[in-house]
Amino acid sequence: MLKRNVLPDNYTYPILVQACGSSREGEEIHTHVLKLGFGSDVYVLNTMINMYFVCGEMGNARKLFEEGAVLDSVSWNSILAGYVRMGDVEEATLIFKRMEEKNLISWNSMISGYMKCGSIEEARKLFDSMPERDVVSWSAMISGYAQHDRFVQTLELFNEMQRGEVRPDETTLVSVVSACAHLVALDQGKWTHAYITKNNFEINSVLGTTLIDMYMKCGCVENALEVFYGMKEMGVSSWNAIIVGLAMNGLVEESLEKFSEMSNHGVAPNEITFMGVLGACRHVGLVDEGRGYFNSMVQIYKVEPNVKHYGCMVDLLGRAGLLEEAEELIGTMPMAPDVATWGALLGACKKHGDTKMGERVGRRLIELQPDHDGFHVLLSNIYASKGRWEDVIEVRGIMRHQGVMKTPGCSLIEADGVVHEFLAGDTAHPLMEDIDRMLDEIAVRLKMHGYAPATNEVSLDIDEEEKETSLYRHSEKLAIAFGIISIKPPTPIRIMKNLRICEDCHAAAKAISKVFEREIVVRDRHRFHHFKHGSCSCKDYW
């Protein structure tokens, strides 16, 4: 164009800038802009500011902005968005305060910036003070809450958005469904799914996979499969959600069948797929099958095992009682084992009563990660199971000295669309008097049917009566008692627990499901337990 003596205009340079692959090329164009007198053109100026930010040249972008003879709202928004993209919220805030005219783009950029750096309360203050909001404003807040694990606020804000009659976008809906999955808020999740269908949103790979994950994490396998089979395009993430979800819900055979089906559909498995497959094997102790899948990763599918796959194998071997083989596998790992891998072996030592190995592994783990409460508690429980109370006191003393606090058991349960939270030993719930009466009734009826609390689970040197009282205040028992009061049959009582369910709560839930004729679904830290007619889907292997 230049060789033909055709001079560019202010529409030419923005197109050239978009084609730049480096700041050097951008600087050459910038020189040309100044040479031909377009430096004061606001359209060209804004494009150059964006270009420098994209290339990481914050200094040049800021200099260009400050020297701009004419600045419009696009200029201000360009520099603001640039700082937000670079994660410099402090500078973005200064720019925002200098702006005389703030439009929706300005407000939304700042909300996104605050959320990006974790300043959630600042983002909310800004959101609440906005003169007007659009779907981007709502989506930025809702998605930000979900990304920072503020799931209750995610749903509350979505409900507020609905009252304002603002149509959500796909990003918002994915965040809401994800929040429902984490809170086991099945009613809200089903409502959101119905909203998606009613408003003709396309259930693509991302939204469909999120719905599958939500239903699986709520223990609704049939609903998850219905979504899966209704999807037009099923990518590897969709297959992974099904494989992992089936395994988590105790449907191991179906999970492994889906893995074979996935290969038949020409979808190549990845690292997450094999986490699901190995997880399925460990849920029921399929040691030989697990070894086979683990070996096939490299030999057949060319997928290199990472530390999580090795940890899964250690857990599989350890749960099956093959403690020495599990420890040997750790020794042959091509990478340094992480604390989760050693933790799996420690948990297996507790399960199979190997105090010698458990003590060795536990002491090592406490040295590796002295602030991890779980390792201290596991080692303490190993000692308590053998009546070694002096060692229990020593470990608890180390915890106090190092300021390590035991993570309290926490259970979530949804009733009438509201999520209720219970902590171990909780007394704060408004219906606590009714819950206590129900706990007493449960205790009497279970004892009549031969249930006796597993007091060996209490790692305190106290009398048996105090141990029984302690066990009856576990968070999932409080949630079950609340569920019996608040949720009418035949609707299952669905509970999410932040820790692995203990032996006594597992036995109690089985007995309650039989005596009270209620289906109870508990999702603990590792898997689902579907209690029905006095039995559990895990077949007492967890």
XYZ file of C-alpha atoms in Angstrom:
542
model
C 0.000 0.000 0.000
C 2.811 2.395 0.953
C 4.824 1.505 -2.161
C 1.813 2.565 -4.256
C 1.857 5.924 -2.398
C -1.561 5.256 -0.868
C -1.564 6.910 2.558
C -3.248 5.078 5.470
C -6.044 6.706 7.459
C -7.211 6.326 11.068
C -9.058 3.090 10.180
C -5.905 1.461 8.809
C -3.786 1.524 11.979
C -6.213 -0.311 14.299
C -6.285 -3.168 11.773
C -2.470 -3.202 11.607
C -2.202 -3.176 15.400
C -4.447 -6.242 15.666
C -2.027 -8.066 13.340
C 0.983 -7.296 15.560
C 2.724 -10.353 16.978
C 5.183 -8.488 19.223
C 5.759 -5.154 20.942
C 8.591 -4.444 18.449
C 6.151 -4.533 15.524
C 3.734 -2.414 17.557
C 6.411 0.179 18.259
C 7.204 0.387 14.512
C 3.544 1.075 13.759
C 3.436 3.603 16.622
C 6.377 5.445 15.048
C 4.558 5.502 11.734
C 1.399 6.822 13.466
C 3.326 9.754 14.930
C 5.161 10.409 11.658
C 1.903 10.778 9.690
C 0.217 12.877 12.384
C -2.331 10.419 13.748
C -1.044 10.620 17.333
C -3.949 12.788 18.413
C -6.617 10.592 16.801
C -8.561 9.058 19.688
C -9.533 5.954 17.665
C -5.890 5.177 16.858
C -4.778 6.133 20.370
C -7.166 3.642 22.025
C -6.011 0.853 19.753
C -2.359 1.563 20.567
C -3.089 1.552 24.317
C -4.744 -1.860 24.005
C -1.852 -3.166 21.894
C 0.769 -2.219 24.485
C -1.222 -3.871 27.274
C -1.671 -7.062 25.261
C 2.101 -7.116 24.670
C 2.742 -6.589 28.404
C 4.187 -3.086 27.881
C 2.298 -1.399 30.737
C 4.705 1.529 30.905
C 4.261 2.436 27.239
C 0.481 2.063 27.520
C 0.342 4.384 30.546
C 2.687 6.937 28.922
C 0.558 6.998 25.769
C -2.566 7.459 27.866
C -1.140 10.296 29.982
C 0.225 12.133 26.920
C -3.005 11.748 24.922
C -4.231 15.165 23.810
C -7.788 13.909 23.404
C -9.207 11.181 25.653
C -12.716 9.774 25.449
C -14.522 7.133 27.521
C -12.994 4.401 25.360
C -9.497 5.656 26.246
C -10.244 5.547 29.959
C -11.847 2.122 29.677
C -8.900 0.832 27.622
C -6.334 1.795 30.265
C -8.622 0.555 33.037
C -9.230 -2.822 31.361
C -5.514 -3.126 30.634
C -4.542 -2.844 34.284
C -7.287 -5.285 35.244
C -6.005 -7.811 32.682
C -2.471 -7.447 34.078
C -3.766 -7.990 37.619
C -2.728 -4.509 38.804
C -5.949 -3.621 40.593
C -4.300 -0.871 42.613
C -3.522 1.149 39.463
C -6.919 0.253 37.994
C -8.567 1.664 41.130
C -6.641 4.948 40.785
C -7.696 5.235 37.130
C -11.308 4.442 38.049
C -11.361 7.188 40.692
C -9.982 9.721 38.169
C -12.682 8.983 35.621
C -15.250 11.763 35.365
C -17.687 9.693 33.326
C -17.972 6.043 34.312
C -20.072 3.784 32.112
C -21.085 0.144 32.476
C -17.823 -1.017 30.902
C -15.835 0.882 33.566
C -17.846 -0.536 36.484
C -17.752 -4.075 35.096
C -13.991 -3.899 34.520
C -13.395 -2.921 38.150
C -15.685 -5.654 39.497
C -13.818 -8.226 37.390
C -10.505 -6.797 38.595
C -11.440 -7.014 42.266
C -12.708 -10.568 41.827
C -9.552 -11.538 39.930
C -7.333 -10.504 42.850
C -9.656 -11.925 45.523
C -11.001 -8.590 46.837
C -14.500 -10.015 47.025
C -15.943 -7.511 49.502
C -14.620 -4.569 47.450
C -16.255 -6.046 44.351
C -19.571 -6.377 46.180
C -19.447 -2.782 47.466
C -18.859 -1.576 43.922
C -21.623 -3.803 42.572
C -24.112 -2.524 45.163
C -23.271 1.105 44.335
C -23.668 0.774 40.552
C -26.261 3.169 39.084
C -27.312 0.438 36.623
C -26.323 -3.174 35.924
C -26.312 -5.426 32.896
C -25.861 -9.182 32.519
C -22.057 -8.727 32.503
C -22.235 -7.072 35.949
C -24.296 -9.909 37.414
C -22.199 -12.572 35.711
C -18.925 -11.054 36.985
C -20.194 -11.168 40.578
C -21.859 -14.588 40.411
C -18.916 -16.225 38.627
C -16.496 -14.533 41.012
C -18.328 -15.868 44.046
C -18.272 -19.388 42.558
C -14.552 -19.193 41.691
C -13.753 -18.190 45.274
C -15.896 -20.981 46.792
C -18.586 -18.568 48.017
C -21.306 -20.920 46.862
C -24.092 -19.738 49.165
C -23.582 -16.150 47.964
C -23.514 -17.448 44.367
C -27.041 -18.832 44.693
C -28.332 -15.873 46.712
C -27.149 -13.401 44.075
C -28.527 -15.535 41.242
C -31.934 -15.560 42.938
C -31.708 -11.772 43.296
C -30.824 -11.547 39.593
C -33.944 -13.531 38.746
C -36.109 -11.149 40.769
C -34.641 -8.323 38.691
C -35.708 -10.177 35.535
C -32.213 -10.127 34.012
C -31.603 -13.002 31.605
C -28.390 -14.830 32.596
C -25.728 -15.892 30.119
C -24.027 -19.278 29.844
C -21.161 -18.276 32.170
C -23.630 -17.349 34.911
C -25.549 -20.616 34.570
C -22.368 -22.724 34.680
C -21.368 -20.961 37.918
C -24.820 -21.475 39.461
C -24.971 -25.186 38.565
C -21.434 -25.628 39.915
C -22.473 -23.969 43.204
C -25.456 -26.350 43.447
C -23.053 -29.277 43.026
C -20.803 -28.111 45.864
C -23.727 -27.425 48.210
C -25.731 -30.527 47.200
C -28.541 -28.049 46.506
C -30.525 -30.456 44.338
C -33.785 -28.457 44.312
C -31.984 -25.330 43.131
C -30.000 -27.409 40.617
C -33.144 -28.956 39.147
C -34.803 -25.539 38.963
C -31.774 -24.140 37.111
C -31.808 -27.091 34.696
C -35.513 -26.492 34.042
C -34.783 -22.789 33.484
C -32.074 -23.687 30.942
C -34.476 -25.957 29.063
C -37.431 -23.545 29.210
C -35.372 -20.635 27.893
C -33.867 -22.674 25.049
C -30.226 -22.455 26.142
C -28.059 -24.860 24.192
C -26.722 -27.599 26.469
C -23.251 -27.616 24.964
C -20.200 -29.492 26.207
C -19.413 -27.033 29.031
C -22.949 -26.554 30.364
C -23.846 -30.217 29.853
C -20.740 -31.432 31.690
C -21.481 -29.067 34.587
C -25.056 -30.409 34.824
C -23.772 -34.010 34.783
C -21.296 -33.173 37.549
C -24.030 -31.500 39.609
C -26.428 -34.440 39.370
C -23.673 -36.954 40.108
C -22.548 -34.972 43.163
C -26.153 -34.921 44.369
C -26.392 -38.701 43.928
C -28.912 -38.457 41.052
C -27.301 -40.838 38.582
C -30.369 -41.222 36.336
C -30.664 -37.456 35.843
C -26.959 -37.236 35.000
C -27.239 -40.007 32.420
C -30.304 -38.330 30.905
C -28.308 -35.117 30.376
C -25.360 -37.090 28.981
C -27.405 -38.991 26.402
C -29.237 -35.801 25.417
C -26.053 -33.931 24.480
C -25.273 -33.447 20.783
C -21.528 -33.256 21.361
C -19.821 -35.253 24.101
C -16.189 -34.252 24.572
C -13.663 -35.950 26.816
C -14.771 -33.792 29.784
C -18.354 -35.100 29.462
C -17.174 -38.727 29.405
C -14.918 -38.017 32.382
C -17.815 -36.560 34.379
C -19.854 -39.717 33.745
C -16.987 -42.133 34.512
C -15.973 -40.325 37.711
C -19.598 -39.794 38.791
C -20.631 -43.428 38.360
C -17.579 -44.587 40.308
C -18.240 -42.046 43.067
C -21.793 -43.336 43.408
C -20.639 -46.952 43.778
C -21.612 -48.029 40.232
C -18.124 -49.289 39.468
C -19.059 -51.825 36.815
C -21.049 -49.199 34.903
C -18.154 -46.731 35.245
C -15.676 -49.161 33.685
C -18.196 -50.008 30.952
C -18.407 -46.307 30.097
C -14.611 -46.237 29.778
C -14.786 -49.013 27.156
C -17.692 -47.251 25.458
C -15.674 -44.032 25.358
C -12.866 -45.746 23.457
C -15.381 -47.262 21.028
C -16.663 -43.738 20.276
C -13.161 -42.662 19.311
C -12.681 -40.311 22.282
C -9.128 -40.560 23.636
C -8.859 -40.727 27.435
C -6.694 -38.241 29.310
C -5.200 -37.956 32.796
C -8.576 -37.184 34.395
C -10.182 -40.220 32.741
C -7.645 -42.520 34.369
C -8.154 -40.850 37.738
C -11.807 -41.849 37.377
C -11.014 -45.398 36.271
C -8.421 -45.991 39.011
C -10.807 -44.379 41.491
C -13.510 -46.849 40.441
C -11.130 -49.734 41.109
C -10.127 -48.481 44.547
C -13.752 -47.969 45.624
C -14.340 -51.742 45.548
C -10.802 -53.113 45.826
C -10.257 -54.266 42.210
C -6.489 -54.569 42.651
C -5.653 -56.643 39.551
C -7.889 -54.509 37.342
C -6.329 -51.356 38.776
C -2.834 -52.607 38.021
C -3.962 -53.378 34.465
C -5.424 -49.919 33.852
C -2.375 -48.263 35.411
C -0.008 -50.162 33.125
C -2.174 -49.479 30.057
C -1.845 -45.722 30.539
C 1.612 -45.620 28.991
C 1.653 -48.881 27.056
C -1.644 -48.382 25.178
C -2.875 -44.811 25.606
C 0.488 -42.964 25.859
C -0.639 -41.072 28.952
C 2.144 -40.501 31.486
C 0.992 -41.174 35.073
C 1.356 -38.175 37.375
C 1.673 -38.056 41.155
C -2.127 -38.284 41.579
C -2.295 -41.546 39.614
C 0.440 -43.017 41.787
C -1.390 -41.794 44.875
C -4.546 -43.503 43.631
C -2.646 -46.777 43.190
C -1.129 -46.472 46.674
C -4.638 -45.956 48.065
C -5.969 -48.962 46.093
C -3.201 -51.246 47.355
C -3.339 -49.859 50.881
C -7.098 -50.275 51.278
C -6.743 -53.868 50.089
C -4.212 -54.477 52.874
C -1.180 -54.650 50.567
C 0.712 -52.133 52.681
C 4.243 -53.284 51.821
C 3.497 -53.237 48.078
C 2.009 -49.755 48.463
C 5.134 -48.508 50.243
C 7.352 -50.118 47.601
C 5.367 -48.342 44.854
C 6.042 -45.029 46.581
C 9.758 -45.855 46.496
C 9.686 -46.464 42.721
C 7.809 -43.267 41.766
C 9.653 -41.223 39.111
C 8.685 -38.057 40.951
C 8.746 -37.090 44.617
C 5.617 -38.401 46.367
C 3.333 -35.683 47.667
C 1.793 -35.603 51.113
C -1.514 -36.940 49.752
C 0.229 -40.126 48.601
C 1.853 -40.665 51.995
C -1.473 -39.750 53.589
C -3.207 -42.536 51.643
C -0.696 -45.018 53.072
C -1.185 -43.625 56.577
C -4.958 -44.030 56.249
C -4.442 -47.639 55.142
C -2.259 -48.286 58.195
C -5.081 -46.993 60.409
C -7.637 -49.139 58.548
C -5.593 -52.349 58.876
C -4.143 -51.678 62.329
C -0.463 -51.590 61.288
C 0.763 -49.410 64.131
C 4.467 -49.873 63.345
C 4.264 -48.647 59.740
C 1.596 -46.110 60.665
C 3.792 -44.553 63.320
C 6.754 -44.345 60.932
C 4.704 -42.837 58.104
C 2.749 -40.545 60.434
C 5.866 -39.084 62.054
C 7.371 -38.484 58.613
C 4.230 -36.731 57.384
C 4.105 -34.460 60.423
C 7.704 -33.465 59.675
C 6.882 -32.847 55.986
C 3.720 -30.826 56.678
C 3.543 -29.842 60.355
C 0.446 -27.661 59.824
C -1.740 -30.463 58.346
C -4.368 -31.386 60.925
C -5.426 -34.631 59.222
C -2.064 -36.362 59.643
C -1.883 -35.501 63.333
C -5.425 -36.775 63.852
C -4.791 -40.028 61.942
C -1.650 -40.782 63.942
C -3.485 -39.902 67.142
C -6.326 -42.268 66.176
C -3.852 -45.073 65.424
C -2.435 -44.689 68.933
C -5.928 -44.417 70.473
C -7.074 -47.640 68.773
C -4.263 -49.439 70.643
C -4.936 -47.650 73.928
C -1.631 -45.769 73.787
C -3.026 -42.675 75.498
C 0.367 -41.164 76.370
C 1.237 -41.097 72.671
C -2.196 -39.602 71.907
C -1.525 -36.833 74.444
C 1.918 -36.257 72.898
C 0.497 -35.810 69.382
C -2.281 -33.528 70.638
C 0.373 -31.544 72.522
C 2.377 -31.110 69.301
C -0.792 -29.846 67.604
C -1.391 -27.272 70.351
C 2.261 -26.172 70.351
C 2.264 -25.661 66.581
C -1.175 -24.059 66.529
C -2.712 -26.851 64.418
C -6.503 -26.954 64.729
C -8.511 -30.068 63.877
C -10.918 -29.378 60.999
C -14.407 -29.775 62.473
C -16.817 -32.159 60.803
C -19.346 -30.225 58.732
C -22.468 -31.521 56.965
C -24.768 -29.715 54.533
C -28.377 -30.679 53.848
C -31.012 -28.998 51.675
C -34.652 -28.749 52.757
C -37.326 -26.761 50.900
C -34.663 -25.099 48.750
C -32.625 -23.871 51.752
C -29.162 -25.285 52.538
C -28.565 -25.950 56.252
C -25.107 -26.413 57.760
C -24.246 -28.495 60.829
C -20.911 -28.683 62.636
C -19.864 -31.482 64.971
C -21.381 -30.792 68.395
C -23.527 -27.995 66.943
C -26.169 -26.371 69.154
C -26.873 -23.228 67.101
C -29.600 -24.393 64.696
C -33.018 -22.813 65.367
C -34.633 -26.285 65.416
C -32.034 -27.732 67.811
C -34.602 -28.713 70.447
C -36.514 -30.781 67.877
C -33.240 -32.222 66.556
C -32.178 -33.243 70.072
C -35.519 -34.972 70.648
C -35.104 -36.822 67.346
C -31.533 -37.833 68.278
C -32.864 -39.284 71.532
C -35.564 -41.178 69.636
C -32.957 -42.467 67.151
C -30.728 -43.645 70.017
C -33.586 -45.541 71.718
C -34.901 -47.181 68.537
C -31.442 -48.178 67.280
C -30.498 -49.781 70.588
C -33.748 -51.776 70.480
C -32.565 -53.156 67.128
C -29.128 -54.116 68.459
C -27.039 -51.133 67.377
C -24.170 -50.197 69.687
C -22.014 -47.075 69.123
C -18.454 -47.808 67.924
C -16.721 -45.968 70.767
C -13.297 -47.047 69.533
C -13.696 -44.180 67.024
C -13.359 -41.633 69.857
C -9.674 -40.904 70.392
C -10.111 -39.548 73.915
C -9.433 -41.288 77.216
C -12.935 -40.798 78.611
C -15.604 -43.206 79.835
C -17.899 -45.072 77.448
C -20.976 -42.951 78.174
C -19.120 -39.735 77.285
C -17.814 -41.400 74.119
C -21.361 -42.316 73.076
C -22.524 -38.730 73.662
C -19.626 -37.454 71.552
C -20.511 -39.815 68.707
C -24.166 -38.786 68.697
C -23.152 -35.156 68.076
C -21.280 -35.868 64.820
C -22.361 -33.464 62.096
C -23.911 -36.076 59.797
C -26.051 -37.482 62.645
C -27.339 -33.971 63.356
C -28.102 -33.551 59.647
C -29.859 -36.934 59.466
C -32.015 -36.066 62.490
C -32.896 -32.735 60.877
C -33.659 -34.525 57.600
C -36.079 -36.954 59.267
C -37.929 -33.981 60.790
C -37.903 -31.714 57.739
C -37.955 -33.899 54.610
C -41.024 -36.018 53.969
C -40.620 -39.539 52.566
C -40.083 -40.900 49.988
C -37.696 -38.014 49.204
C -34.177 -39.175 50.133
C -32.225 -37.375 52.848
C -29.156 -36.036 51.020
C -26.114 -34.908 52.986
C -22.668 -33.631 52.040
C -19.849 -34.161 54.567
C -16.478 -32.389 54.384
C -14.559 -35.325 55.908
C -14.606 -39.073 55.376
C -17.555 -40.660 57.189
C -16.471 -42.488 60.351
C -17.173 -46.131 61.114
C -19.849 -45.370 63.701
C -21.765 -42.853 61.559
C -21.681 -45.350 58.694
C -23.122 -48.108 60.896
C -25.698 -45.722 62.380
C -26.834 -44.498 58.943
C -27.356 -48.087 57.793
C -29.422 -48.847 60.884
C -31.463 -45.613 60.597
C -32.273 -46.346 56.942
C -33.788 -49.655 58.050
C -35.490 -48.649 61.305
C -36.978 -45.384 59.969
C -37.483 -46.742 56.436
C -35.693 -43.752 54.897
C -33.223 -43.560 52.052
C -30.133 -41.623 53.134
C -27.483 -40.422 50.694
C -24.196 -39.184 52.173
C -21.452 -37.722 50.010
C -18.275 -37.677 52.056
C -14.834 -36.428 51.103
C -14.144 -39.426 48.865
C -17.383 -40.979 47.626
C -21.119 -41.521 47.948
C -22.852 -43.817 50.395
C -26.417 -44.728 49.418
C -28.055 -46.165 52.564
C -31.237 -48.135 51.968
C -32.999 -50.952 53.874
C -30.054 -51.330 56.263
C -27.290 -51.644 53.661
C -24.896 -49.288 51.859
C -23.899 -49.039 48.213
C -20.223 -49.176 49.232
C -20.738 -52.687 50.654
C -18.811 -51.528 53.744
C -15.631 -50.973 51.715
C -14.548 -47.359 51.966
